[in-house]
Coordinates of C-alpha atoms (C1' of nucleotides) in Angstrom, one line a residue:
Chain E
L1 CA 74.2 74.6 87.6
Y2 CA 75.8 77.9 86.6
S3 CA 78.8 78.7 84.5
Q4 CA 81.6 80.7 86.2
T5 CA 80.4 83.8 84.4
E6 CA 76.8 83.3 85.5
V7 CA 77.9 82.9 89.1
Q8 CA 79.9 86.1 88.9
V9 CA 77.0 88.0 87.4
K10 CA 74.7 86.6 90.1
N11 CA 77.0 87.6 92.9
R12 CA 77.5 91.0 91.4
E13 CA 73.8 91.6 91.1
S14 CA 73.0 90.5 94.6
R15 CA 75.8 92.6 96.0
L16 CA 74.4 95.7 94.3
A17 CA 70.8 94.8 95.1
G18 CA 71.6 94.1 98.8
L19 CA 73.6 97.4 99.0
V20 CA 70.8 99.4 97.5
E21 CA 68.3 97.9 99.9
K22 CA 70.4 98.5 102.9
L23 CA 70.9 102.1 101.9
R24 CA 67.2 102.6 101.4
Q25 CA 66.5 101.1 104.8
D26 CA 68.9 103.5 106.4
G27 CA 67.0 106.4 104.9
H28 CA 69.3 107.1 102.0
R29 CA 68.0 108.0 98.5
I30 CA 69.0 106.1 95.4
T31 CA 69.6 108.8 92.8
P32 CA 70.6 107.9 89.3
Q33 CA 74.2 109.1 89.9
R34 CA 74.5 107.1 93.1
L35 CA 73.2 104.0 91.5
A36 CA 75.6 104.4 88.6
I37 CA 78.5 104.8 91.0
L38 CA 77.5 101.8 93.0
K39 CA 77.1 99.7 89.8
L40 CA 80.5 100.7 88.6
F41 CA 82.1 99.8 91.9
A42 CA 80.2 96.5 92.0
E43 CA 81.3 95.5 88.5
D44 CA 84.9 96.7 88.8
E45 CA 87.5 94.1 89.8
S46 CA 90.4 96.5 89.5
H47 CA 90.2 98.2 92.9
P48 CA 89.5 101.5 91.2
S49 CA 90.2 105.0 92.5
V50 CA 87.6 107.7 92.9
E51 CA 88.9 109.4 89.8
H52 CA 88.7 106.3 87.8
V53 CA 85.1 105.7 88.8
Y54 CA 84.3 109.3 88.1
Q55 CA 85.7 109.1 84.6
R56 CA 83.5 106.1 83.9
V57 CA 80.3 107.5 85.4
R58 CA 80.7 110.6 83.3
L59 CA 80.2 108.5 80.2
D60 CA 76.6 107.8 81.2
Y61 CA 75.9 110.7 83.5
P62 CA 78.0 113.6 82.1
T63 CA 76.9 116.0 84.8
T64 CA 78.1 113.9 87.7
S65 CA 80.6 115.6 89.8
L66 CA 83.8 114.3 91.4
A67 CA 82.5 115.5 94.8
T68 CA 79.5 113.2 94.5
V69 CA 81.7 110.2 93.9
Y70 CA 83.7 111.2 97.0
K71 CA 80.6 111.6 99.0
T72 CA 79.3 108.2 97.9
V73 CA 82.5 106.6 98.9
L74 CA 82.4 108.3 102.3
L75 CA 78.9 106.9 102.8
L76 CA 80.0 103.4 101.9
K77 CA 83.0 103.7 104.3
E78 CA 80.7 104.8 107.1
K79 CA 78.5 101.8 106.4
G80 CA 81.5 99.5 106.3
E81 CA 80.6 98.5 102.8
I82 CA 83.8 99.3 101.0
L83 CA 87.4 98.5 101.7
E84 CA 89.8 101.5 101.3
L85 CA 93.5 101.0 100.5
G86 CA 95.4 104.1 101.3
F87 CA 98.8 104.9 100.0
A88 CA 101.5 107.5 100.5
G89 CA 101.2 110.2 97.9
A90 CA 98.7 108.5 95.8
S91 CA 94.9 108.3 95.7
S92 CA 93.1 105.6 97.6
R93 CA 91.9 102.5 95.8
Y94 CA 88.6 100.8 96.7
D95 CA 87.1 97.3 96.9
L96 CA 83.3 97.2 97.1
K97 CA 83.1 93.5 96.3
R98 CA 85.0 92.3 99.3
P99 CA 84.8 95.0 102.1
G100 CA 86.5 92.8 104.6
P101 CA 90.3 92.6 105.0
H102 CA 92.1 90.3 102.6
P103 CA 95.6 90.2 101.2
H104 CA 96.5 92.1 98.0
L105 CA 99.2 91.8 95.4
I106 CA 100.2 95.3 94.2
C107 CA 102.4 96.0 91.2
V108 CA 104.8 98.8 91.9
E109 CA 105.1 99.7 88.3
C110 CA 101.6 99.8 86.8
H111 CA 99.8 99.9 90.2
R112 CA 97.5 97.1 89.3
I113 CA 96.0 95.5 92.4
V114 CA 94.8 91.9 92.6
D115 CA 93.3 89.9 95.4
L116 CA 95.4 87.2 96.7
D117 CA 93.7 83.8 97.2
I118 CA 95.6 82.6 100.2
G119 CA 94.2 81.7 103.6
T120 CA 93.2 84.7 105.5
F121 CA 95.0 86.0 108.5
D122 CA 91.9 86.0 110.6
D123 CA 93.2 83.7 113.3
L124 CA 96.5 85.6 113.7
P125 CA 94.8 88.8 114.9
Q126 CA 93.1 87.0 117.7
S127 CA 96.3 85.6 119.1
L128 CA 97.8 89.1 118.8
A129 CA 94.9 90.6 120.6
R130 CA 95.7 88.5 123.7
E131 CA 99.4 89.0 123.5
Y132 CA 99.4 92.8 123.2
G133 CA 96.1 93.6 124.8
Y134 CA 94.9 95.2 121.6
Q135 CA 91.3 94.8 120.4
I136 CA 91.9 94.0 116.7
V137 CA 89.3 95.4 114.3
N138 CA 91.0 95.1 111.0
H139 CA 94.2 94.3 109.2
R140 CA 96.0 94.9 106.0
V141 CA 98.3 92.6 104.2
D142 CA 99.9 93.8 100.9
F143 CA 102.7 92.3 98.8
Y144 CA 104.4 94.7 96.5
G145 CA 106.2 93.5 93.4
V146 CA 106.5 93.7 89.7
C147 CA 103.7 91.9 87.8
P148 CA 104.5 89.5 85.0
E149 CA 103.5 92.1 82.3
C150 CA 105.7 94.8 83.7
Q151 CA 108.6 92.4 84.0
T152 CA 108.2 91.6 80.3
R153 CA 108.0 95.3 79.5
A154 CA 111.1 96.1 81.5
S155 CA 113.2 93.5 79.9
K156 CA 112.6 94.8 76.3
Chain J
L1 CA 128.1 92.4 128.9
Y2 CA 125.7 95.3 128.3
S3 CA 122.5 96.3 129.9
Q4 CA 119.4 96.4 127.6
T5 CA 119.7 100.2 127.7
E6 CA 123.3 100.2 126.7
V7 CA 122.6 97.9 123.8
Q8 CA 119.9 100.2 122.6
V9 CA 122.1 103.2 122.8
K10 CA 124.8 101.3 120.9
N11 CA 122.5 100.3 118.2
R12 CA 121.1 103.7 117.8
E13 CA 124.6 105.3 117.6
S14 CA 125.8 102.8 115.1
R15 CA 122.7 103.2 113.0
L16 CA 123.2 107.0 112.9
A17 CA 126.9 106.8 112.4
G18 CA 126.5 104.3 109.6
L19 CA 123.9 106.4 107.9
V20 CA 126.0 109.5 108.1
E21 CA 128.9 107.7 106.6
K22 CA 126.9 106.2 103.8
L23 CA 125.4 109.6 102.9
R24 CA 128.9 111.2 102.9
Q25 CA 130.2 108.5 100.6
D26 CA 127.4 109.2 98.2
G27 CA 128.4 112.8 98.0
H28 CA 125.8 114.2 100.3
R29 CA 126.6 116.9 102.9
I30 CA 125.9 116.6 106.6
T31 CA 124.4 119.9 107.6
P32 CA 123.5 120.6 111.2
Q33 CA 119.8 120.5 110.3
R34 CA 120.2 117.2 108.5
L35 CA 122.1 115.7 111.3
A36 CA 119.5 116.8 113.8
I37 CA 116.8 115.3 111.7
L38 CA 118.6 112.0 111.4
K39 CA 119.3 111.9 115.1
L40 CA 115.7 112.4 115.9
F41 CA 114.6 109.7 113.6
A42 CA 117.2 107.4 114.9
E43 CA 116.1 107.9 118.5
D44 CA 112.4 107.8 117.9
E45 CA 110.6 104.6 118.5
S46 CA 107.2 106.0 117.7
H47 CA 107.2 105.9 113.9
P48 CA 107.0 109.7 113.8
S49 CA 105.4 111.8 111.0
V50 CA 107.4 114.5 109.3
E51 CA 105.4 117.1 111.2
H52 CA 106.3 115.5 114.5
V53 CA 110.0 115.4 113.7
Y54 CA 109.8 119.0 112.4
Q55 CA 108.4 120.2 115.7
R56 CA 111.2 118.6 117.7
V57 CA 114.0 119.7 115.4
R58 CA 112.8 123.3 115.8
L59 CA 113.6 123.1 119.6
D60 CA 117.3 122.9 118.8
Y61 CA 117.3 124.5 115.3
P62 CA 114.5 127.0 115.3
T63 CA 115.1 128.1 111.7
T64 CA 114.7 124.6 110.3
S65 CA 111.9 124.4 107.7
L66 CA 109.3 121.7 107.1
A67 CA 110.5 121.5 103.5
T68 CA 114.0 120.4 104.7
V69 CA 112.5 117.6 106.8
Y70 CA 110.5 116.5 103.8
K71 CA 113.6 116.6 101.6
T72 CA 115.6 114.6 104.1
V73 CA 112.9 112.0 104.2
L74 CA 112.9 111.8 100.4
L75 CA 116.6 111.3 100.4
L76 CA 116.3 108.5 102.9
K77 CA 113.5 106.9 100.9
E78 CA 115.7 107.0 97.8
K79 CA 118.5 105.3 99.6
G80 CA 116.1 102.7 101.0
E81 CA 117.1 103.7 104.5
I82 CA 113.7 104.5 105.9
L83 CA 110.4 102.7 105.9
E84 CA 107.3 104.7 105.0
L85 CA 103.9 103.8 106.2
G86 CA 101.3 105.6 104.1
F87 CA 97.6 106.1 105.1
A88 CA 94.5 107.3 103.5
G89 CA 93.9 110.9 104.5
A90 CA 96.7 111.2 107.0
S91 CA 100.3 111.9 107.0
S92 CA 102.8 109.1 106.5
R93 CA 104.7 107.7 109.4
Y94 CA 108.3 106.6 109.3
D95 CA 110.7 104.0 110.7
L96 CA 114.4 104.7 110.3
K97 CA 115.4 102.1 112.7
R98 CA 114.0 99.2 110.8
P99 CA 113.8 100.1 107.1
G100 CA 112.9 96.6 106.0
P101 CA 109.3 95.4 106.0
H102 CA 107.9 94.2 109.3
P103 CA 104.5 93.9 110.8
H104 CA 102.9 96.7 112.8
L105 CA 100.2 97.1 115.4
I106 CA 98.3 100.4 114.9
C107 CA 95.8 101.9 117.3
V108 CA 92.8 103.3 115.4
E109 CA 92.1 105.7 118.3
C110 CA 95.4 107.3 119.2
H111 CA 97.3 106.3 116.1
R112 CA 100.2 104.9 118.1
I113 CA 102.2 102.4 116.0
V114 CA 104.3 99.6 117.5
D115 CA 106.4 97.0 116.0
L116 CA 105.1 93.5 116.2
D117 CA 107.6 90.9 117.2
I118 CA 106.3 87.9 115.4
G119 CA 108.1 85.9 112.8
T120 CA 108.4 87.8 109.5
F121 CA 106.5 87.0 106.4
D122 CA 109.7 86.7 104.4
D123 CA 109.1 83.2 103.2
L124 CA 105.5 83.8 102.1
P125 CA 106.5 86.4 99.5
Q126 CA 108.7 83.9 97.8
S127 CA 106.0 81.3 97.4
L128 CA 103.7 84.0 96.1
A129 CA 106.2 85.1 93.6
R130 CA 106.2 81.6 92.0
E131 CA 102.4 81.3 92.1
Y132 CA 101.5 84.6 90.5
G133 CA 104.6 85.4 88.6
Y134 CA 105.2 88.6 90.6
Q135 CA 108.7 89.6 91.6
I136 CA 108.1 90.6 95.2
V137 CA 110.1 93.5 96.4
N138 CA 108.3 94.5 99.6
H139 CA 105.4 93.8 101.7
R140 CA 103.2 95.4 104.4
V141 CA 101.4 93.8 107.3
D142 CA 99.4 96.0 109.6
F143 CA 96.9 95.1 112.3
Y144 CA 94.5 97.8 113.3
G145 CA 92.9 97.8 116.7
V146 CA 92.3 99.6 120.0
C147 CA 95.3 99.7 122.2
P148 CA 95.0 98.9 125.9
E149 CA 95.1 102.6 127.0
C150 CA 92.4 103.6 124.6
Q151 CA 90.2 100.7 125.7
T152 CA 90.5 102.0 129.3
R153 CA 89.8 105.6 128.2
A154 CA 86.8 104.5 126.2
S155 CA 85.3 102.5 129.1
K156 CA 85.3 105.5 131.5
Chain P
dT1 C1' 56.3 118.3 100.9
dT2 C1' 60.8 117.7 102.7
dA3 C1' 64.9 115.8 104.1
dG4 C1' 68.7 114.1 101.6
dG5 C1' 71.6 114.6 97.5
dT6 C1' 73.9 117.2 93.8
dG7 C1' 77.3 120.2 91.6
dC8 C1' 80.0 123.9 91.6
dA9 C1' 83.7 126.5 93.6
dA10 C1' 86.4 127.5 97.3
dA11 C1' 88.9 125.5 101.3
dT12 C1' 91.9 122.2 103.5
dC13 C1' 95.8 119.2 104.2
dA14 C1' 99.9 116.8 103.1
dT15 C1' 103.6 117.1 100.2
dT16 C1' 106.5 119.0 96.5
dT17 C1' 108.9 122.5 93.9
dG18 C1' 111.4 126.8 92.3
dC19 C1' 114.8 129.7 93.4
dA20 C1' 117.9 133.0 95.6
dA21 C1' 120.8 132.9 99.5
dT22 C1' 123.8 130.1 102.2
dC23 C1' 126.6 126.6 103.7
dT24 C1' 129.8 122.0 103.4
dC25 C1' 133.5 119.9 101.7
Chain W
dG1 C1' 134.9 127.8 94.8
dA2 C1' 131.7 124.5 93.2
dG3 C1' 127.9 122.2 94.0
dA4 C1' 124.7 120.6 97.5
dT5 C1' 121.4 122.3 100.9
dT6 C1' 118.3 125.5 103.0
dG7 C1' 114.1 128.2 103.7
dC8 C1' 110.7 130.6 102.1
dA9 C1' 106.6 130.9 99.4
dA10 C1' 104.0 129.3 95.8
dA11 C1' 102.3 125.2 93.4
dT12 C1' 100.3 120.7 93.3
dG13 C1' 97.1 116.8 94.2
dA14 C1' 93.9 114.4 96.8
dT15 C1' 90.0 115.0 99.4
dT16 C1' 86.5 117.8 101.9
dT17 C1' 83.2 121.4 102.6
dG18 C1' 79.6 125.3 102.1
dC19 C1' 75.7 126.3 100.1
dA20 C1' 72.0 127.3 96.7
dC21 C1' 69.4 124.4 93.9
dC22 C1' 67.2 120.0 92.9
dT23 C1' 64.7 115.6 93.4
dA24 C1' 63.4 110.9 95.4
dA25 C1' 60.3 109.1 98.5

DNA sequence: TTAGGTGCAAATCATTTGCAATCTC
DNA sequence: GAGATTGCAAATGATTTGCACCTAA
């Protein structure tokens, strides 16, 4: 049996390892920068932005450029291996851990994003498909609100 | 009794009239440009972008600038009178007719956006609020797929 | 060896802003 | 007439691109 932490580490490692293997198979090269970027995404629960990941990669690989992070994200998007959450007038946020659609809870104050553990909407799309004649490929469900911490902060 | 078309015209007019009155009350001025922009938004079912509205206002008011359309949209956002749908790497789309959150069906090919007439998710947010301690103010539900027309086009 | 990848700087795209001239109320 | 609005052009911010150099396989 594994502790919760051990399970998380295991999942994280297999996600990273699997991704690296898949990229290699597709003829891509695993450079130190790219590996560092993938590792950060794989470890980060916070749905980070490109800028955020860039700042952290720099700590280990100071010469890494922002363009490289963007190019890596583009590659991951093309492979369907990362979920992008786009917003009006703000940078996109990414989820490498769960690339499939799932609902999010987004704080309108601090912009924290957390996954929502409620049943997925996967059956709903199929009934829609029939009704409207659309071939559904994806969906997005976000709830916007003020997180507990920001509520406390605001009431001071 | 009214025909469906008459009802639509009525709703459209009252939406526009109500909006104009509200803006006046809040000390804003109704310039010809602004009125034309509001009218286009009020008549447009397609969730238009700023650029799209701009192109159409130009037909009647050729000197109208893109900046003015953006400023009008900003004003409407501040008043909570327009719904903004933001996307990664594309311009936002707007809904003046139904400023409250409601689900959309979005074609990934032609980017057409249609309202989805299914029951709202208004009760779900409240249960989430309790569970996570968030104060929900808004939500977004999008389904992405290929619309019937684009499916036909693709299969040719 | 040789594609593929990197990093810089410049380009692009959507959106915002500063400000003088111009209107609405 | 006062203050809000307009339109231009320049600024901003996120993301992409071109290209000479580098490096993983």
